[in-house]
mmCIF file of C-alpha atoms in Angstrom:
data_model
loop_
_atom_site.group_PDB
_atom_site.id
_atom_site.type_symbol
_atom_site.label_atom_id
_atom_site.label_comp_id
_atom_site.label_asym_id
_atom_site.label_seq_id
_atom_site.Cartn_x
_atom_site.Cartn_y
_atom_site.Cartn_z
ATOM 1 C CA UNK A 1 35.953 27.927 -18.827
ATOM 2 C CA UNK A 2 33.026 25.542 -19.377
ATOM 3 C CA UNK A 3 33.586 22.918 -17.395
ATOM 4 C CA UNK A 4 29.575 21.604 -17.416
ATOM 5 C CA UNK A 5 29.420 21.717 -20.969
ATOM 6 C CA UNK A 6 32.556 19.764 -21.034
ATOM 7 C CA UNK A 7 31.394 16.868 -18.677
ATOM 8 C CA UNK A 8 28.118 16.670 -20.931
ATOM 9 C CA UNK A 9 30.052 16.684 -24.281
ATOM 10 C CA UNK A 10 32.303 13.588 -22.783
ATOM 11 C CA UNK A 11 29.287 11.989 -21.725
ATOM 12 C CA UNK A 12 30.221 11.756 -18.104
ATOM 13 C CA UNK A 13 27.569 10.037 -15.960
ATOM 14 C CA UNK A 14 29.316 12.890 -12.507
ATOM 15 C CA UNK A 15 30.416 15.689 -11.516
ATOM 16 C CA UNK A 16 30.584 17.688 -9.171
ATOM 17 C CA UNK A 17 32.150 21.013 -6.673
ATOM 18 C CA UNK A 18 35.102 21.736 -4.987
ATOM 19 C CA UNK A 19 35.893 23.514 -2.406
ATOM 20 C CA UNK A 20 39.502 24.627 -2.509
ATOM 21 C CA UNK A 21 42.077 26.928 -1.026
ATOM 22 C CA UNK A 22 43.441 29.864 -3.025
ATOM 23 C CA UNK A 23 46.988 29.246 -4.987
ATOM 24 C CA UNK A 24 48.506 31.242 -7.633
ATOM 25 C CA UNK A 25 47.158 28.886 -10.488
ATOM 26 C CA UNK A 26 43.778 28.832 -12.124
ATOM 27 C CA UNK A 27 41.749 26.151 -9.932
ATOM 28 C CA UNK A 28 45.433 24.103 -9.012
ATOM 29 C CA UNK A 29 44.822 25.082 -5.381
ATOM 30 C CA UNK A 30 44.770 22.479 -2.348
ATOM 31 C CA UNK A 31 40.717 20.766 -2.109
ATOM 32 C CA UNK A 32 39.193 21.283 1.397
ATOM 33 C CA UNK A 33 35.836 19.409 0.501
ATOM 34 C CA UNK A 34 34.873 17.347 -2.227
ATOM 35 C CA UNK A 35 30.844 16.490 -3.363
ATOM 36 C CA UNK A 36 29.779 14.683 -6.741
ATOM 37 C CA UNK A 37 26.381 14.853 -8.434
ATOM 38 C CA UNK A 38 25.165 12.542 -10.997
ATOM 39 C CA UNK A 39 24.807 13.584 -14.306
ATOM 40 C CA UNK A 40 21.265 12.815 -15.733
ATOM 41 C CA UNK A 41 20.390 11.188 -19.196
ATOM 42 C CA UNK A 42 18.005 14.250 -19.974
ATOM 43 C CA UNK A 43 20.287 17.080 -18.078
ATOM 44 C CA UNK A 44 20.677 19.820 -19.764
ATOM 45 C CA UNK A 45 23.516 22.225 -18.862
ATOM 46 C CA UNK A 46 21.418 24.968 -17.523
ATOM 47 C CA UNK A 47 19.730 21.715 -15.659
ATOM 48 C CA UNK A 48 22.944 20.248 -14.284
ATOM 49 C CA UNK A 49 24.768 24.272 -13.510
ATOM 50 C CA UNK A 50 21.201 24.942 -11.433
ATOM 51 C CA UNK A 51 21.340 21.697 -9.058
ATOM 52 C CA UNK A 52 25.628 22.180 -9.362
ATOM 53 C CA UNK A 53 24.767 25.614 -7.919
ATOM 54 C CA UNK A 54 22.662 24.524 -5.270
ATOM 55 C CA UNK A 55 24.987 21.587 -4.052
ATOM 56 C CA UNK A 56 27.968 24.768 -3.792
ATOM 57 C CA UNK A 57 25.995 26.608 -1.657
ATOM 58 C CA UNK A 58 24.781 23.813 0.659
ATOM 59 C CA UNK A 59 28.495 22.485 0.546
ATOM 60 C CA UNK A 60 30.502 26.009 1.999
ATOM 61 C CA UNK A 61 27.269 26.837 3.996
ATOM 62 C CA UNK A 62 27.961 23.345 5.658
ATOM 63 C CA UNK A 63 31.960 24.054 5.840
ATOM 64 C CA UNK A 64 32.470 27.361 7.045
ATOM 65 C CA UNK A 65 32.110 26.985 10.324
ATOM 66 C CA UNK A 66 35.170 23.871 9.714
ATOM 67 C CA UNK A 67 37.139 26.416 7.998
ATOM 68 C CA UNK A 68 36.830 28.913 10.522
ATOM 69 C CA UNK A 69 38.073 26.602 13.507
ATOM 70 C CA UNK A 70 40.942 25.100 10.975
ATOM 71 C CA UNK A 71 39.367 21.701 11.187
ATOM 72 C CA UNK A 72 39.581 20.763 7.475
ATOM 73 C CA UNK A 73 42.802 18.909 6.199
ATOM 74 C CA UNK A 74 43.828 20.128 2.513
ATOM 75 C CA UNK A 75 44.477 17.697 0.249
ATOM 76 C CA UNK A 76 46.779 18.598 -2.706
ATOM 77 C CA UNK A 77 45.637 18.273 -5.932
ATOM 78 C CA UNK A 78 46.966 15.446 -8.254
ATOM 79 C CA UNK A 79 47.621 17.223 -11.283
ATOM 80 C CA UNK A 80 48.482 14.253 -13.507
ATOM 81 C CA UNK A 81 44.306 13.673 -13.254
ATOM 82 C CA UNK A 82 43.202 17.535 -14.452
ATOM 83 C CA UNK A 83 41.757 18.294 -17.875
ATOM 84 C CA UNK A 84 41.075 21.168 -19.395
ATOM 85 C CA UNK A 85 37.451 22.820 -20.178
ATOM 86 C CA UNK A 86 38.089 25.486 -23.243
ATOM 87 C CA UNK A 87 35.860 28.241 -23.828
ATOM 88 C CA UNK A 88 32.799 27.373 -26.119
ATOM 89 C CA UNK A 89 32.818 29.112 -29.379
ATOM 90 C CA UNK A 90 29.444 29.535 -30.772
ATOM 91 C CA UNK A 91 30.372 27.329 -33.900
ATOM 92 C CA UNK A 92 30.740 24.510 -31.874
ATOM 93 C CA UNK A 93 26.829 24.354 -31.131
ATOM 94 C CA UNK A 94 25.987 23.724 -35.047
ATOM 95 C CA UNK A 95 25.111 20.007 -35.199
ATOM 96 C CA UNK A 96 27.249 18.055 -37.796
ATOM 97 C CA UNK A 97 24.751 15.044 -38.750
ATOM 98 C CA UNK A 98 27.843 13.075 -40.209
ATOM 99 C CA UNK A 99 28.815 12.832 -36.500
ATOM 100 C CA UNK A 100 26.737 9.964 -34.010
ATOM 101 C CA UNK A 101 23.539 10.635 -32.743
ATOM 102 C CA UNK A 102 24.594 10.042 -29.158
ATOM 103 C CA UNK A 103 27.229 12.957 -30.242
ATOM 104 C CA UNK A 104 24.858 15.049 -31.358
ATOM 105 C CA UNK A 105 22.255 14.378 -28.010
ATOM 106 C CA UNK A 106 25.261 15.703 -26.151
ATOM 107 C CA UNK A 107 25.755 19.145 -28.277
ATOM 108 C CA UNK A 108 21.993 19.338 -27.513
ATOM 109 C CA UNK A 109 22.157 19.200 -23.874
ATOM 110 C CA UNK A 110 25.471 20.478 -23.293
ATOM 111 C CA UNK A 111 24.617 23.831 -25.292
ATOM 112 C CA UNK A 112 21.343 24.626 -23.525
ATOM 113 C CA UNK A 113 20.728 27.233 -22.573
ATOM 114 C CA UNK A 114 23.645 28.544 -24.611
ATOM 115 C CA UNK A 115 24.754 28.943 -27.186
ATOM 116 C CA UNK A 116 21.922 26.475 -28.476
ATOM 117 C CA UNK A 117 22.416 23.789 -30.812
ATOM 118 C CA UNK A 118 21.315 24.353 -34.273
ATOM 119 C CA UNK A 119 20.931 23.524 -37.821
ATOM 120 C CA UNK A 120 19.813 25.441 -41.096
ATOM 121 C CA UNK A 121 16.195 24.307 -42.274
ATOM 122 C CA UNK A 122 14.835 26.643 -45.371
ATOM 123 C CA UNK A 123 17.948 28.653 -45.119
ATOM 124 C CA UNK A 124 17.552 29.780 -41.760
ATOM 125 C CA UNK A 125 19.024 28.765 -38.249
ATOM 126 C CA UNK A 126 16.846 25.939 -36.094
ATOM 127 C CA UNK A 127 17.589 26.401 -32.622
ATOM 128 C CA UNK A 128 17.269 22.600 -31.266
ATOM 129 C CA UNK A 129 16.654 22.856 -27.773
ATOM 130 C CA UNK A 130 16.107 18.867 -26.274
ATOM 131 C CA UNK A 131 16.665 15.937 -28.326
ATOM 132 C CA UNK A 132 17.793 12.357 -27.478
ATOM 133 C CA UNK A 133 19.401 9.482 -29.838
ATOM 134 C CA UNK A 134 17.615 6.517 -31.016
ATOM 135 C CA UNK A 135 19.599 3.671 -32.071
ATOM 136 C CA UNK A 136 18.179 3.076 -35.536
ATOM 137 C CA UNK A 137 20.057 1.914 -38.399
ATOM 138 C CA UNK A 138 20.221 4.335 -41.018
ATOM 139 C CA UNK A 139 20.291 3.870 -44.880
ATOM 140 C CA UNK A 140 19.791 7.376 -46.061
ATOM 141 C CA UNK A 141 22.366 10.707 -46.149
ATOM 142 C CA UNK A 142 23.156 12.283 -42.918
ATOM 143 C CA UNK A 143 20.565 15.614 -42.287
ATOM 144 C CA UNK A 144 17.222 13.327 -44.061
ATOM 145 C CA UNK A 145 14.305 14.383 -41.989
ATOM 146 C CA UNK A 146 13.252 10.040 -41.681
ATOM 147 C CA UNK A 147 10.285 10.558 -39.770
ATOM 148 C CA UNK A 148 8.113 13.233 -38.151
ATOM 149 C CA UNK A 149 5.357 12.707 -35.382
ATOM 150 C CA UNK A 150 4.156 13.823 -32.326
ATOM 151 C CA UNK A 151 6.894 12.128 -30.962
ATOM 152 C CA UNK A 152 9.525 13.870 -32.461
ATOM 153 C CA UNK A 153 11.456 14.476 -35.704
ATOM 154 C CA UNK A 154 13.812 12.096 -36.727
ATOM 155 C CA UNK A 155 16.831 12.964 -38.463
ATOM 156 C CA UNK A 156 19.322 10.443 -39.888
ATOM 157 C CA UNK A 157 23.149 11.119 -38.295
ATOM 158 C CA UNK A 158 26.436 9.145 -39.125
ATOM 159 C CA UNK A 159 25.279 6.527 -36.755
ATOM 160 C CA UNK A 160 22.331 6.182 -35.765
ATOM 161 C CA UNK A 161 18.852 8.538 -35.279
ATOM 162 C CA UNK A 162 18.105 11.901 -33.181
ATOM 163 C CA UNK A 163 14.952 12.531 -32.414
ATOM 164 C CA UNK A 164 14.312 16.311 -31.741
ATOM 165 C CA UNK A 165 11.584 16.641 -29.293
ATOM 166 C CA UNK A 166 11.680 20.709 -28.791
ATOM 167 C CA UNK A 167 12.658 23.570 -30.783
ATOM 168 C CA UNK A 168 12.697 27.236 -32.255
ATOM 169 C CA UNK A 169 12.819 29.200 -35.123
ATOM 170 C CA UNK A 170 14.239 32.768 -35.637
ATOM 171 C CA UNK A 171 12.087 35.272 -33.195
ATOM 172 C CA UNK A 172 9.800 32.628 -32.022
ATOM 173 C CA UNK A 173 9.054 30.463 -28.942
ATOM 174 C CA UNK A 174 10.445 27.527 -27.895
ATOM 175 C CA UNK A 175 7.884 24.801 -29.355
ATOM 176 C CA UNK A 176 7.325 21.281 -29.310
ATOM 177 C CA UNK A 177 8.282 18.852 -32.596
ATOM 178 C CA UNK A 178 4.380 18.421 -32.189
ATOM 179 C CA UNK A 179 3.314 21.917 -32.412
ATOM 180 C CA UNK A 180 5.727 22.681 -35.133
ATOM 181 C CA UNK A 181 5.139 20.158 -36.818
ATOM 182 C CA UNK A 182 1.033 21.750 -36.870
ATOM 183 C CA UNK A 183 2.362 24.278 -39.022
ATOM 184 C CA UNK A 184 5.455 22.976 -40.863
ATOM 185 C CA UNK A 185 5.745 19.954 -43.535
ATOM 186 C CA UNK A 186 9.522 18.369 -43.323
ATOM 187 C CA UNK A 187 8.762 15.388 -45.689
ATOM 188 C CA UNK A 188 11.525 15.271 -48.027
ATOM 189 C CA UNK A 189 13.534 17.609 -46.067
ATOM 190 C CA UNK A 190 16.977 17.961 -45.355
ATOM 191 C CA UNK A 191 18.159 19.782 -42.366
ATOM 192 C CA UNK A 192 21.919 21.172 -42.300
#
């Protein structure tokens, strides 16, 4: 069910479309044409379904008229190699800042443009739309606001630093850590 989010979670560096023929399984059936697409550090999973999206369409435009004459051989699938992609439940996009910081990069990119990671700061939900992990060593509790720039906000994890760079409160815009940070204090703060 959410196969994108999945490769972005696992922190795949591909992925990629099928083309296959229709079986009476979910996705089991024989592959006609394979193409892969790297996966990049800053993809998001709106990002990475767009340019998936594109590559389909170029991909069966490109085939059809092979399918029509016949001219494609099927290849089984190996079904020892298949994983499954579970439907995302809305929990799953709350960042846990006990987990990594390279963990919590991926909730942020595999959960955009839904259903957003977030947090709680002031006892409300903060939508965090791009962040990336900064290997830092970290001596204070996991949520500590550490630092808070133009650059971005810093927030201790289990292992290591994320560094939200965009985000969004309750009814507003999408902003940057810059321009919130314009209006909001987080010193002392702890998100979560």
């Amino acid at each position: 069910a959410a196969p994108i989010q999945s490769a972005l979670l696992a922190g795949d560096s591909e992925t990629g479309i099928t083309l296959m023929q229709m079986d009476k399984g979910l996705d089991t059936g024989a592959m006609l044409v394979r193409r892969s697409c790297s996966i990049l550090p800053a993809d998001s999973a709106g990002d990475l379904h767009d340019r998936l999206a594109r590559l389909g369409a170029e991909t069966l435009l490109g085939a059809l008229p092979d399918i029509a004459r016949g001219a494609l051989k099927a290849e089984a699938q190996d079904e020892r190699l298949a994983c499954h992609a579970p439907k995302i439940d809305k929990r799953e996009a709350v960042i846990d800042w006990r987990e990594t910081a390279l963990m919590n990069e991926r909730k942020v990119r595999a959960f955009n443009p839904w259903p957003v990671a977030c947090t709680r700061w002031r006892d409300e939900p903060l939508r965090i739309l791009a962040a990336h992990a900064v290997p830092q060593a970290v001596s204070v509790a996991p949520g500590t606001v550490m630092e808070a720039s133009a650059a971005g906000i810093d927030v201790a994890c289990g292992d290591g630093v994320l560094r939200i760079t965009q985000l969004q409160l309750p009814g507003g815009r999408p902003m940057s850590a810059r321009d919130f940070l314009n209006a909001h204090s987080l010193h002392h703060v702890t998100l979560g």
